[in-house]
CSV table of C-alpha atoms and ligand atoms in Angstrom, one decimal:
chain,number,residue,atom,x,y,z
I,1,MET,CA,139.4,171.5,173.9
I,2,SER,CA,141.4,168.7,175.4
I,3,ALA,CA,140.2,165.1,176.1
I,4,PRO,CA,138.7,164.3,179.5
I,5,LEU,CA,141.4,164.0,182.3
I,6,PRO,CA,141.0,160.2,182.8
I,7,GLU,CA,141.7,159.6,179.1
I,8,ILE,CA,144.7,162.0,179.2
I,9,LEU,CA,146.2,160.1,182.2
I,10,HIS,CA,145.7,156.8,180.5
I,11,GLN,CA,147.4,158.0,177.4
I,12,LEU,CA,150.3,159.5,179.4
I,13,ASN,CA,150.8,156.2,181.2
I,14,ALA,CA,151.0,154.4,177.9
I,15,ASP,CA,153.4,156.9,176.4
I,16,MET,CA,155.7,156.9,179.4
I,17,ARG,CA,156.1,153.1,179.1
I,18,GLU,CA,157.4,153.3,175.5
I,19,ASP,CA,160.8,154.9,176.1
I,20,PRO,CA,163.2,152.2,177.5
I,21,ASP,CA,165.3,154.7,179.5
I,22,TRP,CA,163.8,154.7,183.0
I,23,GLY,CA,166.7,156.5,184.7
I,24,ALA,CA,168.6,155.2,187.7
I,25,VAL,CA,167.2,154.4,191.2
I,26,ALA,CA,168.7,156.0,194.3
I,27,ALA,CA,171.3,153.4,195.2
I,28,TYR,CA,172.8,155.4,198.1
I,29,ILE,CA,169.9,154.2,200.2
I,30,PRO,CA,170.3,150.4,199.6
I,31,GLU,CA,166.7,149.6,200.3
I,32,LEU,CA,165.6,152.0,197.5
I,33,GLY,CA,168.4,150.7,195.2
I,34,ARG,CA,166.5,147.4,195.1
I,35,ILE,CA,163.4,148.9,193.5
I,36,ASP,CA,162.5,148.1,189.8
I,37,PRO,CA,162.8,151.4,187.9
I,38,ALA,CA,160.3,150.3,185.3
I,39,GLN,CA,157.2,151.5,187.1
I,40,PHE,CA,155.0,154.6,186.6
I,41,GLY,CA,151.9,155.9,188.2
I,42,ILE,CA,150.0,159.2,188.2
I,43,ALA,CA,147.0,160.6,190.1
I,44,VAL,CA,145.2,163.9,190.1
I,45,ALA,CA,143.0,165.1,192.9
I,46,THR,CA,140.9,168.1,191.8
I,47,ALA,CA,139.5,170.9,193.9
I,48,ASP,CA,135.9,169.7,193.2
I,49,GLY,CA,136.6,166.3,194.9
I,50,ALA,CA,137.4,164.0,192.0
I,51,LEU,CA,140.4,161.6,191.9
I,52,HIS,CA,141.7,160.2,188.6
I,53,ALA,CA,144.7,157.9,188.2
I,54,ALA,CA,146.5,155.7,185.8
I,55,GLY,CA,149.4,153.2,185.8
I,56,ASP,CA,150.9,151.9,189.1
I,57,ALA,CA,148.7,154.2,191.1
I,58,ASP,CA,148.1,151.9,194.1
I,59,THR,CA,151.7,150.9,194.7
I,60,ALA,CA,153.1,152.5,197.9
I,61,PHE,CA,156.5,154.1,197.4
I,62,SER,CA,159.0,156.0,199.6
I,63,VAL,CA,158.0,159.6,199.4
I,64,GLN,CA,161.4,160.8,200.9
I,65,SER,CA,161.9,164.6,200.4
I,66,ILE,CA,158.3,165.2,199.6
I,67,THR,CA,157.6,164.9,203.3
I,68,LYS,CA,159.7,168.1,203.7
I,69,VAL,CA,156.6,170.0,202.6
I,70,PHE,CA,154.5,168.6,205.4
I,71,THR,CA,157.1,169.1,208.1
I,72,LEU,CA,157.7,172.6,206.9
I,73,ALA,CA,153.9,173.3,207.2
I,74,ILE,CA,154.0,172.0,210.7
I,75,ALA,CA,157.2,173.9,211.7
I,76,LEU,CA,155.8,177.2,210.3
I,77,GLY,CA,152.6,176.5,212.3
I,78,ARG,CA,154.7,176.2,215.4
I,79,ALA,CA,157.5,178.7,215.0
I,80,GLY,CA,156.1,181.1,212.4
I,81,ASP,CA,158.6,183.5,210.9
I,82,HIS,CA,161.1,182.7,213.6
I,83,LEU,CA,162.0,179.7,211.6
I,84,TRP,CA,163.6,181.9,208.9
I,85,LYS,CA,166.3,182.9,211.4
I,86,ARG,CA,167.6,179.3,211.1
I,87,VAL,CA,167.0,178.6,207.4
I,88,GLY,CA,166.9,180.7,204.3
I,89,ARG,CA,164.4,180.9,201.4
I,90,GLU,CA,166.7,181.0,198.4
I,91,PRO,CA,167.4,178.3,195.7
I,92,SER,CA,170.7,176.6,196.5
I,93,GLY,CA,171.9,175.8,193.0
I,94,ARG,CA,173.6,172.8,194.6
I,95,ALA,CA,172.8,169.1,194.9
I,96,PHE,CA,170.2,168.3,197.6
I,97,ASN,CA,172.8,166.8,199.9
I,98,SER,CA,175.6,169.3,199.3
I,99,ILE,CA,177.9,170.1,202.2
I,100,VAL,CA,180.2,172.8,200.9
I,101,GLN,CA,177.6,175.6,200.8
I,102,LEU,CA,176.5,175.0,204.4
I,103,GLU,CA,180.0,175.6,205.6
I,104,ALA,CA,180.6,178.7,203.3
I,105,GLU,CA,177.4,180.2,204.7
I,106,GLY,CA,178.1,179.6,208.4
I,107,GLY,CA,175.5,176.8,209.0
I,108,ARG,CA,172.3,178.5,207.9
I,109,PRO,CA,171.0,176.3,205.1
I,110,ARG,CA,169.8,178.0,201.9
I,111,ASN,CA,166.3,176.7,202.0
I,112,PRO,CA,164.1,174.1,203.9
I,113,PHE,CA,164.0,171.6,201.0
I,114,ILE,CA,167.7,170.8,200.7
I,115,ASN,CA,168.8,168.2,203.2
I,116,ALA,CA,170.5,170.6,205.6
I,117,GLY,CA,167.4,172.8,205.7
I,118,ALA,CA,165.1,169.9,206.2
I,119,ILE,CA,167.2,168.7,209.1
I,120,VAL,CA,166.9,172.1,210.7
I,121,VAL,CA,163.1,172.0,210.1
I,122,THR,CA,162.9,168.6,211.7
I,123,ASP,CA,164.9,169.8,214.6
I,124,GLN,CA,162.5,172.7,215.0
I,125,VAL,CA,159.4,170.4,215.0
I,126,LEU,CA,161.2,168.1,217.5
I,127,THR,CA,161.9,170.9,220.0
I,128,GLY,CA,160.1,170.1,223.3
I,129,CYS,CA,159.0,166.7,222.0
I,130,GLU,CA,160.2,163.1,221.8
I,131,PRO,CA,160.7,161.6,218.3
I,132,ARG,CA,157.7,159.4,218.8
I,133,GLU,CA,155.5,162.4,219.5
I,134,THR,CA,156.9,164.3,216.5
I,135,LEU,CA,156.5,161.4,214.1
I,136,GLY,CA,152.9,160.9,215.5
I,137,GLU,CA,152.2,164.6,214.7
I,138,ILE,CA,153.6,164.3,211.2
I,139,MET,CA,151.7,161.1,210.5
I,140,GLN,CA,148.5,162.7,211.8
I,141,PHE,CA,149.0,165.7,209.5
I,142,VAL,CA,149.6,163.5,206.5
I,143,ARG,CA,146.7,161.1,207.2
I,144,THR,CA,144.3,164.0,207.8
I,145,ALA,CA,145.5,165.8,204.6
I,146,ALA,CA,145.0,162.5,202.6
I,147,SER,CA,141.7,161.5,204.5
I,148,ASP,CA,143.4,158.1,204.8
I,149,ASP,CA,144.7,156.3,207.9
I,150,ASN,CA,146.3,153.6,205.9
I,151,ILE,CA,149.6,155.5,205.5
I,152,HIS,CA,152.7,154.2,207.3
I,153,ILE,CA,156.4,154.6,207.8
I,154,ASN,CA,158.6,151.8,206.3
I,155,GLU,CA,161.0,151.0,209.2
I,156,THR,CA,163.4,149.0,206.9
I,157,VAL,CA,163.9,152.0,204.7
I,158,ALA,CA,164.5,154.3,207.7
I,159,THR,CA,167.1,151.9,209.1
I,160,SER,CA,168.7,151.5,205.7
I,161,GLU,CA,169.2,155.2,205.4
I,162,ASN,CA,170.4,155.6,209.0
I,163,VAL,CA,173.1,153.0,208.5
I,164,HIS,CA,174.3,154.6,205.3
I,165,GLY,CA,173.5,158.3,206.0
I,166,HIS,CA,177.0,159.6,206.4
I,167,ARG,CA,176.4,162.8,204.4
I,168,ASN,CA,173.4,163.6,206.4
I,169,TYR,CA,175.3,163.0,209.6
I,170,ALA,CA,178.1,165.3,208.3
I,171,LEU,CA,175.5,168.0,207.7
I,172,ALA,CA,173.8,167.5,211.1
I,173,HIS,CA,177.1,167.6,213.0
I,174,PHE,CA,178.2,170.7,211.1
I,175,LEU,CA,174.8,172.3,212.0
I,176,ALA,CA,175.4,171.4,215.6
I,177,SER,CA,178.9,172.9,215.5
I,178,THR,CA,177.4,176.3,214.5
I,179,GLY,CA,174.7,176.1,217.2
I,180,ASN,CA,171.9,175.6,214.6
I,181,LEU,CA,170.7,172.3,216.1
I,182,ASN,CA,168.7,172.1,219.4
I,183,ASN,CA,168.6,168.3,219.6
I,184,SER,CA,171.4,165.8,219.1
I,185,PRO,CA,172.3,164.8,215.5
I,186,GLU,CA,171.2,161.2,216.3
I,187,LYS,CA,167.8,162.2,217.6
I,188,THR,CA,167.2,164.7,214.8
I,189,LEU,CA,168.3,162.4,212.0
I,190,GLY,CA,166.4,159.4,213.5
I,191,THR,CA,163.3,161.5,213.2
I,192,TYR,CA,164.2,162.9,209.8
I,193,PHE,CA,165.0,159.4,208.3
I,194,HIS,CA,161.6,158.1,209.6
I,195,HIS,CA,159.5,160.9,208.1
I,196,CYS,CA,161.4,160.5,204.8
I,197,ALA,CA,160.5,156.8,204.9
I,198,ILE,CA,156.7,157.5,204.9
I,199,GLU,CA,155.1,155.5,202.0
I,200,MET,CA,152.2,156.5,199.9
I,201,SER,CA,150.7,155.6,196.6
I,202,VAL,CA,150.3,158.4,194.0
I,203,LYS,CA,146.5,158.3,194.8
I,204,GLN,CA,147.2,158.9,198.5
I,205,LEU,CA,149.9,161.5,197.8
I,206,ALA,CA,147.6,163.5,195.4
I,207,MET,CA,144.9,163.4,198.1
I,208,ALA,CA,147.5,164.5,200.8
I,209,GLY,CA,148.5,167.4,198.5
I,210,ARG,CA,145.0,168.9,198.4
I,211,PHE,CA,145.8,171.2,201.4
I,212,LEU,CA,148.1,173.1,199.1
I,213,ILE,CA,145.5,173.8,196.3
I,214,ASP,CA,143.9,176.7,198.3
I,215,SER,CA,140.3,176.2,197.2
I,216,PRO,CA,137.2,177.2,199.2
I,217,GLN,CA,135.8,173.7,198.2
I,218,LEU,CA,138.4,172.0,200.4
I,219,PRO,CA,138.9,171.8,204.1
I,220,ARG,CA,141.5,174.3,205.3
I,221,MET,CA,144.5,172.9,207.2
I,222,ILE,CA,146.8,175.9,207.1
I,223,LEU,CA,146.5,179.7,206.5
I,224,THR,CA,146.0,180.8,202.9
I,225,GLN,CA,149.0,183.1,203.1
I,226,ARG,CA,151.1,180.1,204.2
I,227,ILE,CA,149.8,178.0,201.3
I,228,ARG,CA,151.0,180.7,198.9
I,229,ARG,CA,154.4,180.7,200.6
I,230,LEU,CA,154.8,176.9,200.5
I,231,ASN,CA,154.0,177.0,196.9
I,232,ALA,CA,156.5,179.7,196.2
I,233,LEU,CA,159.2,177.6,197.9
I,234,MET,CA,158.2,174.5,196.0
I,235,MET,CA,158.5,176.5,192.7
I,236,THR,CA,161.9,178.0,193.5
I,237,CYS,CA,163.5,175.2,195.6
I,238,GLY,CA,161.4,172.0,195.2
I,239,HIS,CA,163.7,170.3,192.7
I,240,TYR,CA,167.1,171.5,194.1
I,241,ASP,CA,169.5,172.5,191.4
I,242,GLY,CA,166.9,171.2,188.9
I,243,SER,CA,164.3,173.7,190.1
I,244,GLY,CA,164.9,176.2,187.3
I,245,ASP,CA,164.6,173.5,184.7
I,246,PHE,CA,161.4,172.2,186.2
I,247,ALA,CA,159.8,175.6,186.4
I,248,TYR,CA,160.8,176.2,182.7
I,249,ARG,CA,159.5,172.8,181.5
I,250,VAL,CA,156.4,172.4,183.8
I,251,GLY,CA,155.7,175.8,185.3
I,252,ILE,CA,153.9,174.7,188.5
I,253,PRO,CA,155.0,174.4,192.1
I,254,ALA,CA,156.3,170.9,192.9
I,255,LYS,CA,158.4,168.9,195.3
I,256,SER,CA,160.4,165.8,194.4
I,257,GLY,CA,161.8,162.9,196.4
I,258,VAL,CA,164.6,160.4,195.7
I,259,GLY,CA,162.0,157.6,195.8
I,260,GLY,CA,160.9,158.9,192.4
I,261,GLY,CA,157.8,160.8,193.5
I,262,ILE,CA,156.7,164.3,192.6
I,263,LEU,CA,153.9,166.2,194.3
I,264,ALA,CA,152.8,169.2,192.2
I,265,VAL,CA,150.1,171.8,192.9
I,266,VAL,CA,148.0,173.6,190.3
I,267,PRO,CA,146.8,176.6,192.5
I,268,GLY,CA,143.1,176.6,192.9
I,269,VAL,CA,142.6,173.6,190.6
I,270,ALA,CA,144.3,170.3,191.5
I,271,SER,CA,147.0,168.4,193.3
I,272,VAL,CA,149.0,166.0,191.1
I,273,ALA,CA,151.2,163.1,192.2
I,274,VAL,CA,153.4,161.2,189.8
I,275,TRP,CA,155.9,158.4,190.5
I,276,SER,CA,158.6,156.6,188.6
I,277,PRO,CA,161.6,155.5,190.7
I,278,GLY,CA,164.3,156.1,188.1
I,279,LEU,CA,165.9,159.5,188.6
I,280,ASN,CA,167.6,162.1,186.4
I,281,ARG,CA,171.0,163.7,187.2
I,282,TYR,CA,169.5,166.0,189.8
I,283,GLY,CA,167.9,163.2,191.7
I,284,ASN,CA,164.4,163.9,190.4
I,285,SER,CA,162.2,161.4,188.7
I,286,LEU,CA,163.1,161.1,185.0
I,287,LYS,CA,159.7,160.0,183.7
I,288,GLY,CA,157.8,161.8,186.4
I,289,THR,CA,159.2,165.1,185.2
I,290,GLU,CA,158.5,164.3,181.6
I,291,ALA,CA,154.9,163.3,182.4
I,292,MET,CA,154.4,166.4,184.5
I,293,ALA,CA,155.7,168.6,181.6
I,294,ARG,CA,153.3,166.9,179.1
I,295,LEU,CA,150.3,167.0,181.5
I,296,ALA,CA,150.8,170.7,182.3
I,297,ARG,CA,151.1,171.5,178.6
I,298,ILE,CA,148.0,169.6,177.6
I,299,MET,CA,145.9,171.0,180.5
I,300,GLY,CA,147.3,174.6,180.2
I,301,TRP,CA,148.3,174.4,183.9
I,302,SER,CA,151.5,176.4,183.9
I,303,VAL,CA,151.1,179.4,186.2
I,304,PHE,CA,153.1,181.5,183.7
C,401,LIG,N1,166.1,161.0,202.9
C,401,LIG,C1,166.8,161.5,201.7
C,401,LIG,C2,168.1,162.0,202.1
C,401,LIG,O1,168.2,162.6,203.1
C,401,LIG,C3,165.9,162.5,201.1
C,401,LIG,C4,166.5,163.1,199.8
C,401,LIG,C5,165.6,163.4,198.7
C,401,LIG,O2,164.5,162.8,198.6
C,401,LIG,N2,166.0,164.2,197.8
C,401,LIG,O3,169.1,161.9,201.4
């Protein structure tokens, strides 16, 4: 029998602060490069309505690629299976911002969570709308999921990424050259950088992740079948070329972001958000991954 969850989180927070290696922050977005890596927060929202947290759990951070889960949910709601003509569902085995695979495979990104795939998903959500409307829809989805209106986009981070986003521009222009972009690279990336720049604390993110738990106790935002599929994609592709390692060590579906956040789902049980801005070599949170591995082990949460 394990200790109560609040105690476990408290202990994890203390343990994570012992090792002096915090990893390296994502310097390619200068605004994120300024963040102190020595921070750690964790929150768990359970299907029965409880929220437990420890560490820097009220500090808002840049959720970055974690928003790809929310935009994918919206895109699938709009386009359904037609989306899969434009983007695949296989792990890429490459860095999240890799260019080479996109060219080799004719402009159809491997999956919706690598940057090229998320750019296509953003383009899909933008179709027929202006960026302001699309961002409004994404914000409304995230705020409703979290039951919290105090969630915002950090304009300074969005601008910082836009000014330095040469790789993403390369990906978007290549997608356009193959006919897999309906909107201009500027319009699509402007929207993409903005939704990546949404900020949440781990408490808010854990709350926002509840729609992926699939519990009859929670309000339903998307179809059950779609929840399963989002979880499958998070498990196989949510940590890029580190997805296999994450599945091996942690064993639950999860999505990471270069802001150092991870949103993980224990199907039927809980949504977990962890944040520590220092990253490992795959661009996933170093301490966040370790904390998730320990938590899943203590709680017996691996789906395997
Ligand atoms: N906005 C970031 C980028 O496009 C997101 C990457 C990430 O979080 N892995 O590079």
